[in-house]
PDB file of C-alpha atoms and ligand atoms in Angstrom:
ATOM      1  CA  MET A   1      -1.150 -14.431 -10.524  1.00  0.00           C
ATOM      2  CA  SER A   2       0.495 -14.779 -14.122  1.00  0.00           C
ATOM      3  CA  ALA A   3       3.171 -12.817 -15.080  1.00  0.00           C
ATOM      4  CA  ALA A   4       1.946  -9.556 -16.726  1.00  0.00           C
ATOM      5  CA  PRO A   5       3.418  -7.823 -19.279  1.00  0.00           C
ATOM      6  CA  PRO A   6       4.587  -4.409 -19.063  1.00  0.00           C
ATOM      7  CA  THR A   7       1.982  -1.371 -19.449  1.00  0.00           C
ATOM      8  CA  GLU A   8       2.337   2.198 -20.726  1.00  0.00           C
ATOM      9  CA  THR A   9      -1.049   2.818 -19.526  1.00  0.00           C
ATOM     10  CA  ALA A  10      -1.771   5.611 -17.144  1.00  0.00           C
ATOM     11  CA  ILE A  11      -2.480   4.673 -13.341  1.00  0.00           C
ATOM     12  CA  ALA A  12      -5.989   4.712 -12.464  1.00  0.00           C
ATOM     13  CA  SER A  13      -5.813   2.720  -9.470  1.00  0.00           C
ATOM     14  CA  VAL A  14      -3.632   2.671  -6.202  1.00  0.00           C
ATOM     15  CA  CYS A  15      -3.327  -0.052  -3.763  1.00  0.00           C
ATOM     16  CA  VAL A  16      -2.421   1.920  -0.319  1.00  0.00           C
ATOM     17  CA  TYR A  17      -0.713   0.121   2.203  1.00  0.00           C
ATOM     18  CA  CYS A  18      -0.666   1.838   5.734  1.00  0.00           C
ATOM     19  CA  GLY A  19      -0.946   1.609   9.657  1.00  0.00           C
ATOM     20  CA  ALA A  20      -4.035   0.353  11.364  1.00  0.00           C
ATOM     21  CA  ARG A  21      -2.938   2.905  13.957  1.00  0.00           C
ATOM     22  CA  THR A  22      -1.974   6.579  13.623  1.00  0.00           C
ATOM     23  CA  GLY A  23       1.844   6.405  14.889  1.00  0.00           C
ATOM     24  CA  ALA A  24       3.338   8.673  17.017  1.00  0.00           C
ATOM     25  CA  ASP A  25       4.209  11.387  14.750  1.00  0.00           C
ATOM     26  CA  PRO A  26       1.019  13.826  13.502  1.00  0.00           C
ATOM     27  CA  ALA A  27       2.999  14.126  10.238  1.00  0.00           C
ATOM     28  CA  TYR A  28       1.906  10.642   9.406  1.00  0.00           C
ATOM     29  CA  SER A  29      -1.911  11.233   9.625  1.00  0.00           C
ATOM     30  CA  GLN A  30      -1.195  14.678   7.719  1.00  0.00           C
ATOM     31  CA  ALA A  31       0.666  12.801   4.882  1.00  0.00           C
ATOM     32  CA  ALA A  32      -2.439  10.001   4.700  1.00  0.00           C
ATOM     33  CA  THR A  33      -4.826  13.053   4.556  1.00  0.00           C
ATOM     34  CA  ALA A  34      -2.645  14.372   1.681  1.00  0.00           C
ATOM     35  CA  LEU A  35      -2.486  11.247  -0.304  1.00  0.00           C
ATOM     36  CA  GLY A  36      -6.232  10.534   0.125  1.00  0.00           C
ATOM     37  CA  GLN A  37      -6.945  14.234  -1.213  1.00  0.00           C
ATOM     38  CA  GLY A  38      -4.009  14.043  -3.642  1.00  0.00           C
ATOM     39  CA  LEU A  39      -5.776  10.729  -5.102  1.00  0.00           C
ATOM     40  CA  ALA A  40      -8.841  12.414  -5.167  1.00  0.00           C
ATOM     41  CA  ALA A  41      -7.713  15.401  -7.264  1.00  0.00           C
ATOM     42  CA  ALA A  42      -5.710  12.945  -9.928  1.00  0.00           C
ATOM     43  CA  GLY A  43      -8.892  11.128 -10.538  1.00  0.00           C
ATOM     44  CA  VAL A  44      -7.158   7.983  -9.189  1.00  0.00           C
ATOM     45  CA  ARG A  45      -8.908   5.417  -7.117  1.00  0.00           C
ATOM     46  CA  LEU A  46      -7.843   4.418  -3.618  1.00  0.00           C
ATOM     47  CA  VAL A  47      -7.498   0.441  -2.743  1.00  0.00           C
ATOM     48  CA  TYR A  48      -7.088  -0.214   0.378  1.00  0.00           C
ATOM     49  CA  GLY A  49      -8.289  -2.599   3.528  1.00  0.00           C
ATOM     50  CA  ALA A  50     -11.242  -1.119   4.213  1.00  0.00           C
ATOM     51  CA  GLY A  51     -10.803  -0.400   7.975  1.00  0.00           C
ATOM     52  CA  ASP A  52     -11.969   3.003   9.831  1.00  0.00           C
ATOM     53  CA  VAL A  53      -8.975   2.886  12.284  1.00  0.00           C
ATOM     54  CA  GLY A  54      -5.911   4.733  12.165  1.00  0.00           C
ATOM     55  CA  LEU A  55      -4.209   5.896   8.851  1.00  0.00           C
ATOM     56  CA  MET A  56      -6.129   3.369   6.657  1.00  0.00           C
ATOM     57  CA  GLY A  57      -9.213   5.528   8.044  1.00  0.00           C
ATOM     58  CA  THR A  58      -7.639   8.861   7.263  1.00  0.00           C
ATOM     59  CA  VAL A  59      -6.997   8.008   3.777  1.00  0.00           C
ATOM     60  CA  ALA A  60      -9.888   6.728   3.100  1.00  0.00           C
ATOM     61  CA  ARG A  61     -11.946   9.614   4.703  1.00  0.00           C
ATOM     62  CA  ALA A  62      -9.951  12.105   2.865  1.00  0.00           C
ATOM     63  CA  CYS A  63      -9.968  10.528  -0.289  1.00  0.00           C
ATOM     64  CA  GLN A  64     -14.134  10.339  -0.144  1.00  0.00           C
ATOM     65  CA  ASP A  65     -14.214  13.748   1.247  1.00  0.00           C
ATOM     66  CA  ALA A  66     -12.337  15.359  -1.423  1.00  0.00           C
ATOM     67  CA  GLY A  67     -14.737  13.301  -4.187  1.00  0.00           C
ATOM     68  CA  GLY A  68     -12.551  10.592  -4.868  1.00  0.00           C
ATOM     69  CA  GLU A  69     -13.529   6.796  -5.466  1.00  0.00           C
ATOM     70  CA  THR A  70     -12.653   4.240  -2.702  1.00  0.00           C
ATOM     71  CA  PHE A  71     -12.403   0.356  -3.041  1.00  0.00           C
ATOM     72  CA  GLY A  72     -12.120  -1.513   0.205  1.00  0.00           C
ATOM     73  CA  VAL A  73     -11.020  -4.982   0.850  1.00  0.00           C
ATOM     74  CA  ILE A  74     -11.153  -6.771   4.095  1.00  0.00           C
ATOM     75  CA  PRO A  75     -11.447 -10.334   5.342  1.00  0.00           C
ATOM     76  CA  GLN A  76     -14.663 -11.353   7.461  1.00  0.00           C
ATOM     77  CA  HIS A  77     -12.679 -12.168  10.872  1.00  0.00           C
ATOM     78  CA  LEU A  78     -11.234  -8.355  11.026  1.00  0.00           C
ATOM     79  CA  VAL A  79     -14.548  -6.572   9.850  1.00  0.00           C
ATOM     80  CA  LYS A  80     -15.053  -5.757  13.618  1.00  0.00           C
ATOM     81  CA  ARG A  81     -11.480  -5.193  14.904  1.00  0.00           C
ATOM     82  CA  GLU A  82     -10.677  -2.904  11.994  1.00  0.00           C
ATOM     83  CA  VAL A  83     -13.978  -0.835  12.037  1.00  0.00           C
ATOM     84  CA  ALA A  84     -15.027  -1.815   8.380  1.00  0.00           C
ATOM     85  CA  LYS A  85     -15.745   1.068   6.243  1.00  0.00           C
ATOM     86  CA  ARG A  86     -19.181  -0.051   4.438  1.00  0.00           C
ATOM     87  CA  ASP A  87     -19.940   3.157   2.807  1.00  0.00           C
ATOM     88  CA  LEU A  88     -16.938   2.991   0.209  1.00  0.00           C
ATOM     89  CA  ALA A  89     -17.582   2.845  -3.128  1.00  0.00           C
ATOM     90  CA  THR A  90     -16.808  -0.819  -3.614  1.00  0.00           C
ATOM     91  CA  PHE A  91     -16.631  -2.860  -0.460  1.00  0.00           C
ATOM     92  CA  VAL A  92     -15.417  -6.466  -0.348  1.00  0.00           C
ATOM     93  CA  VAL A  93     -15.413  -8.720   2.434  1.00  0.00           C
ATOM     94  CA  THR A  94     -13.247 -11.780   1.900  1.00  0.00           C
ATOM     95  CA  GLU A  95     -12.665 -15.113   3.507  1.00  0.00           C
ATOM     96  CA  THR A  96      -9.236 -15.046   3.986  1.00  0.00           C
ATOM     97  CA  MET A  97      -6.390 -12.493   4.483  1.00  0.00           C
ATOM     98  CA  HIS A  98      -4.476 -13.864   1.747  1.00  0.00           C
ATOM     99  CA  GLU A  99      -7.586 -13.270  -0.502  1.00  0.00           C
ATOM    100  CA  ARG A 100      -7.736  -9.897   0.588  1.00  0.00           C
ATOM    101  CA  LYS A 101      -4.034  -9.243  -0.303  1.00  0.00           C
ATOM    102  CA  LYS A 102      -4.785 -10.565  -3.717  1.00  0.00           C
ATOM    103  CA  VAL A 103      -7.815  -8.635  -4.563  1.00  0.00           C
ATOM    104  CA  MET A 104      -6.285  -5.459  -3.501  1.00  0.00           C
ATOM    105  CA  LEU A 105      -3.300  -5.778  -5.574  1.00  0.00           C
ATOM    106  CA  TYR A 106      -4.971  -7.121  -8.813  1.00  0.00           C
ATOM    107  CA  ASN A 107      -7.373  -4.226  -8.689  1.00  0.00           C
ATOM    108  CA  SER A 108      -4.473  -1.728  -8.378  1.00  0.00           C
ATOM    109  CA  ASP A 109      -1.776  -0.226 -10.913  1.00  0.00           C
ATOM    110  CA  ALA A 110       0.614   0.950  -8.395  1.00  0.00           C
ATOM    111  CA  VAL A 111       1.465   0.265  -5.008  1.00  0.00           C
ATOM    112  CA  VAL A 112       1.935   3.046  -2.311  1.00  0.00           C
ATOM    113  CA  VAL A 113       2.820   2.810   1.345  1.00  0.00           C
ATOM    114  CA  LEU A 114       2.901   4.880   4.220  1.00  0.00           C
ATOM    115  CA  PRO A 115       3.853   4.338   7.788  1.00  0.00           C
ATOM    116  CA  GLY A 116       2.265   1.299   9.278  1.00  0.00           C
ATOM    117  CA  GLY A 117       3.471  -1.653  11.416  1.00  0.00           C
ATOM    118  CA  MET A 118       3.746  -5.664  10.723  1.00  0.00           C
ATOM    119  CA  GLY A 119       0.900  -5.796   8.370  1.00  0.00           C
ATOM    120  CA  SER A 120       2.131  -2.729   5.943  1.00  0.00           C
ATOM    121  CA  LEU A 121       5.470  -4.329   6.142  1.00  0.00           C
ATOM    122  CA  ASP A 122       3.744  -8.030   5.261  1.00  0.00           C
ATOM    123  CA  GLU A 123       2.090  -6.179   2.335  1.00  0.00           C
ATOM    124  CA  LEU A 124       4.928  -4.543   1.174  1.00  0.00           C
ATOM    125  CA  PHE A 125       7.323  -7.207   1.217  1.00  0.00           C
ATOM    126  CA  GLU A 126       4.543  -9.386  -0.718  1.00  0.00           C
ATOM    127  CA  ALA A 127       4.349  -6.741  -3.356  1.00  0.00           C
ATOM    128  CA  ILE A 128       8.138  -6.659  -3.622  1.00  0.00           C
ATOM    129  CA  THR A 129       8.545 -10.512  -3.646  1.00  0.00           C
ATOM    130  CA  TRP A 130       5.719 -10.941  -6.194  1.00  0.00           C
ATOM    131  CA  ARG A 131       7.488  -8.146  -8.323  1.00  0.00           C
ATOM    132  CA  GLN A 132      10.988 -10.185  -7.962  1.00  0.00           C
ATOM    133  CA  LEU A 133       9.351 -13.222  -9.118  1.00  0.00           C
ATOM    134  CA  GLY A 134       7.960 -11.623 -12.266  1.00  0.00           C
ATOM    135  CA  LEU A 135       4.272 -11.956 -11.220  1.00  0.00           C
ATOM    136  CA  HIS A 136       3.629  -7.916 -11.220  1.00  0.00           C
ATOM    137  CA  ASP A 137       5.253  -5.080 -12.809  1.00  0.00           C
ATOM    138  CA  LYS A 138       3.221  -2.396 -10.678  1.00  0.00           C
ATOM    139  CA  PRO A 139       5.647   0.350  -9.491  1.00  0.00           C
ATOM    140  CA  ILE A 140       6.126   0.192  -5.653  1.00  0.00           C
ATOM    141  CA  VAL A 141       6.193   3.692  -4.147  1.00  0.00           C
ATOM    142  CA  ILE A 142       7.232   4.173  -0.506  1.00  0.00           C
ATOM    143  CA  LEU A 143       6.324   7.337   1.386  1.00  0.00           C
ATOM    144  CA  ASN A 144       9.309   8.183   3.479  1.00  0.00           C
ATOM    145  CA  ILE A 145       7.479  10.587   6.433  1.00  0.00           C
ATOM    146  CA  ASN A 146       9.976  11.862   8.259  1.00  0.00           C
ATOM    147  CA  GLY A 147      12.181   9.617   7.362  1.00  0.00           C
ATOM    148  CA  TYR A 148      10.072   6.522   8.703  1.00  0.00           C
ATOM    149  CA  TRP A 149      11.175   4.113   6.639  1.00  0.00           C
ATOM    150  CA  THR A 150      14.822   4.924   6.206  1.00  0.00           C
ATOM    151  CA  PRO A 151      16.069   1.753   8.857  1.00  0.00           C
ATOM    152  CA  LEU A 152      13.997  -0.311   6.293  1.00  0.00           C
ATOM    153  CA  ARG A 153      15.768   1.124   3.309  1.00  0.00           C
ATOM    154  CA  ALA A 154      19.463   0.575   5.320  1.00  0.00           C
ATOM    155  CA  LEU A 155      18.112  -2.971   5.442  1.00  0.00           C
ATOM    156  CA  ILE A 156      17.305  -3.719   1.535  1.00  0.00           C
ATOM    157  CA  ASP A 157      20.556  -2.091   0.645  1.00  0.00           C
ATOM    158  CA  HIS A 158      22.376  -4.400   3.265  1.00  0.00           C
ATOM    159  CA  ILE A 159      20.392  -7.591   1.753  1.00  0.00           C
ATOM    160  CA  ILE A 160      21.563  -6.477  -1.674  1.00  0.00           C
ATOM    161  CA  ALA A 161      24.918  -5.648  -0.541  1.00  0.00           C
ATOM    162  CA  GLU A 162      25.288  -9.069   0.963  1.00  0.00           C
ATOM    163  CA  GLU A 163      23.916 -10.599  -2.112  1.00  0.00           C
ATOM    164  CA  PHE A 164      20.539 -11.968  -1.032  1.00  0.00           C
ATOM    165  CA  ALA A 165      18.679 -10.012  -3.257  1.00  0.00           C
ATOM    166  CA  GLY A 166      19.782  -8.413  -6.703  1.00  0.00           C
ATOM    167  CA  ALA A 167      19.869  -4.712  -7.520  1.00  0.00           C
ATOM    168  CA  ASP A 168      16.669  -4.930  -9.412  1.00  0.00           C
ATOM    169  CA  VAL A 169      14.875  -4.793  -6.165  1.00  0.00           C
ATOM    170  CA  ALA A 170      16.179  -1.488  -5.409  1.00  0.00           C
ATOM    171  CA  ARG A 171      15.444  -0.233  -8.874  1.00  0.00           C
ATOM    172  CA  SER A 172      11.828  -1.574  -8.440  1.00  0.00           C
ATOM    173  CA  LEU A 173      11.279   0.805  -5.288  1.00  0.00           C
ATOM    174  CA  ILE A 174      10.587   4.724  -5.697  1.00  0.00           C
ATOM    175  CA  TRP A 175      11.173   6.457  -2.486  1.00  0.00           C
ATOM    176  CA  VAL A 176       9.773  10.109  -1.966  1.00  0.00           C
ATOM    177  CA  ASP A 177       9.472  12.274   0.949  1.00  0.00           C
ATOM    178  CA  THR A 178       5.836  13.487   0.697  1.00  0.00           C
ATOM    179  CA  ALA A 179       2.449  12.764  -0.422  1.00  0.00           C
ATOM    180  CA  ALA A 180       2.435  15.266  -3.083  1.00  0.00           C
ATOM    181  CA  GLU A 181       5.882  13.570  -4.653  1.00  0.00           C
ATOM    182  CA  ALA A 182       4.180  10.234  -4.384  1.00  0.00           C
ATOM    183  CA  ILE A 183       1.333  11.445  -6.593  1.00  0.00           C
ATOM    184  CA  SER A 184       4.016  12.811  -9.283  1.00  0.00           C
ATOM    185  CA  ALA A 185       5.665   9.520  -9.264  1.00  0.00           C
ATOM    186  CA  LEU A 186       2.489   7.995 -10.275  1.00  0.00           C
ATOM    187  CA  ARG A 187       2.032  10.153 -13.364  1.00  0.00           C
TER     188      ARG A 187
HETATM  189  P1  LIG B   1      -0.300  -2.627  10.541  1.00  0.00           P
HETATM  190  O1  LIG B   1       0.707  -1.962   9.553  1.00  0.00           O
HETATM  191  O2  LIG B   1       0.150  -3.864  11.050  1.00  0.00           O
HETATM  192  O3  LIG B   1      -1.242  -1.711  11.038  1.00  0.00           O
HETATM  193  O4  LIG B   1      -1.566  -3.377   9.543  1.00  0.00           O
HETATM  194  C1  LIG B   1      -2.228  -2.631   8.658  1.00  0.00           C
HETATM  195  C2  LIG B   1      -3.160  -3.730   7.778  1.00  0.00           C
HETATM  196  O5  LIG B   1      -2.211  -4.411   7.341  1.00  0.00           O
HETATM  197  C3  LIG B   1      -3.981  -4.041   8.539  1.00  0.00           C
HETATM  198  O6  LIG B   1      -5.470  -4.121   8.005  1.00  0.00           O
HETATM  199  C4  LIG B   1      -3.746  -5.666   8.860  1.00  0.00           C
HETATM  200  O7  LIG B   1      -4.711  -6.379   8.698  1.00  0.00           O
HETATM  201  C5  LIG B   1      -3.018  -5.703   7.592  1.00  0.00           C
HETATM  202  N1  LIG B   1      -2.538  -7.117   7.298  1.00  0.00           N
HETATM  203  C6  LIG B   1      -1.911  -7.338   6.010  1.00  0.00           C
HETATM  204  N2  LIG B   1      -1.452  -8.717   6.352  1.00  0.00           N
HETATM  205  C7  LIG B   1      -0.954  -8.930   7.541  1.00  0.00           C
HETATM  206  C8  LIG B   1      -0.627  -9.814   8.295  1.00  0.00           C
HETATM  207  N3  LIG B   1       0.452 -11.113   7.711  1.00  0.00           N
HETATM  208  N4  LIG B   1      -0.573  -9.660   9.853  1.00  0.00           N
HETATM  209  C9  LIG B   1      -1.049  -8.639  10.081  1.00  0.00           C
HETATM  210  N5  LIG B   1      -1.708  -7.878   9.649  1.00  0.00           N
HETATM  211  C10 LIG B   1      -1.678  -7.768   8.296  1.00  0.00           C
END
């Protein structure tokens, strides 16, 4: 991916990273539902990992049910495991995980991260590090539902304080507490 120039255009498509599980707190599913509905209401396309499991399925169904546009990308080897949601407006099957992540980010103007596990962290850090390297300038919004990502925020602050990353990394991240704030941050 080559360096993208800064854009002033409105955000039309958002890549959502989130858990393939629902997590322990029902607030996570509620936030996924609110985010899917909010994207649909704002006329913003949802780009995500095309699974029908966990928060991934929840955000996609909420967006679809509210009349929103959905774009899912899944690697062939996860079609069964993550219960591929084939009824999305756009459904893409890739050969590899790396291709999946590239297609998702390429087709989005911004990134929103809901609570999730190792896969979500991997995706978030790819978005952060690619931005750090100047490969894109897409906003990265972290939805800190009930403080789920607060330990991650502390770790990122620690990494910056210990001078293994610049303050620009912190400035590239938008922390919000609710799906409504995430939608507002995208405007
Ligand atoms: P998780 O947050 O672990 O529930 O995973 C959420 C999504 O991230 C799933 O669709 C995973 O397939 C995906 N994912 C992306 N990159 C990775 C990776 N390197 N390892 C595991 N899962 C990943």
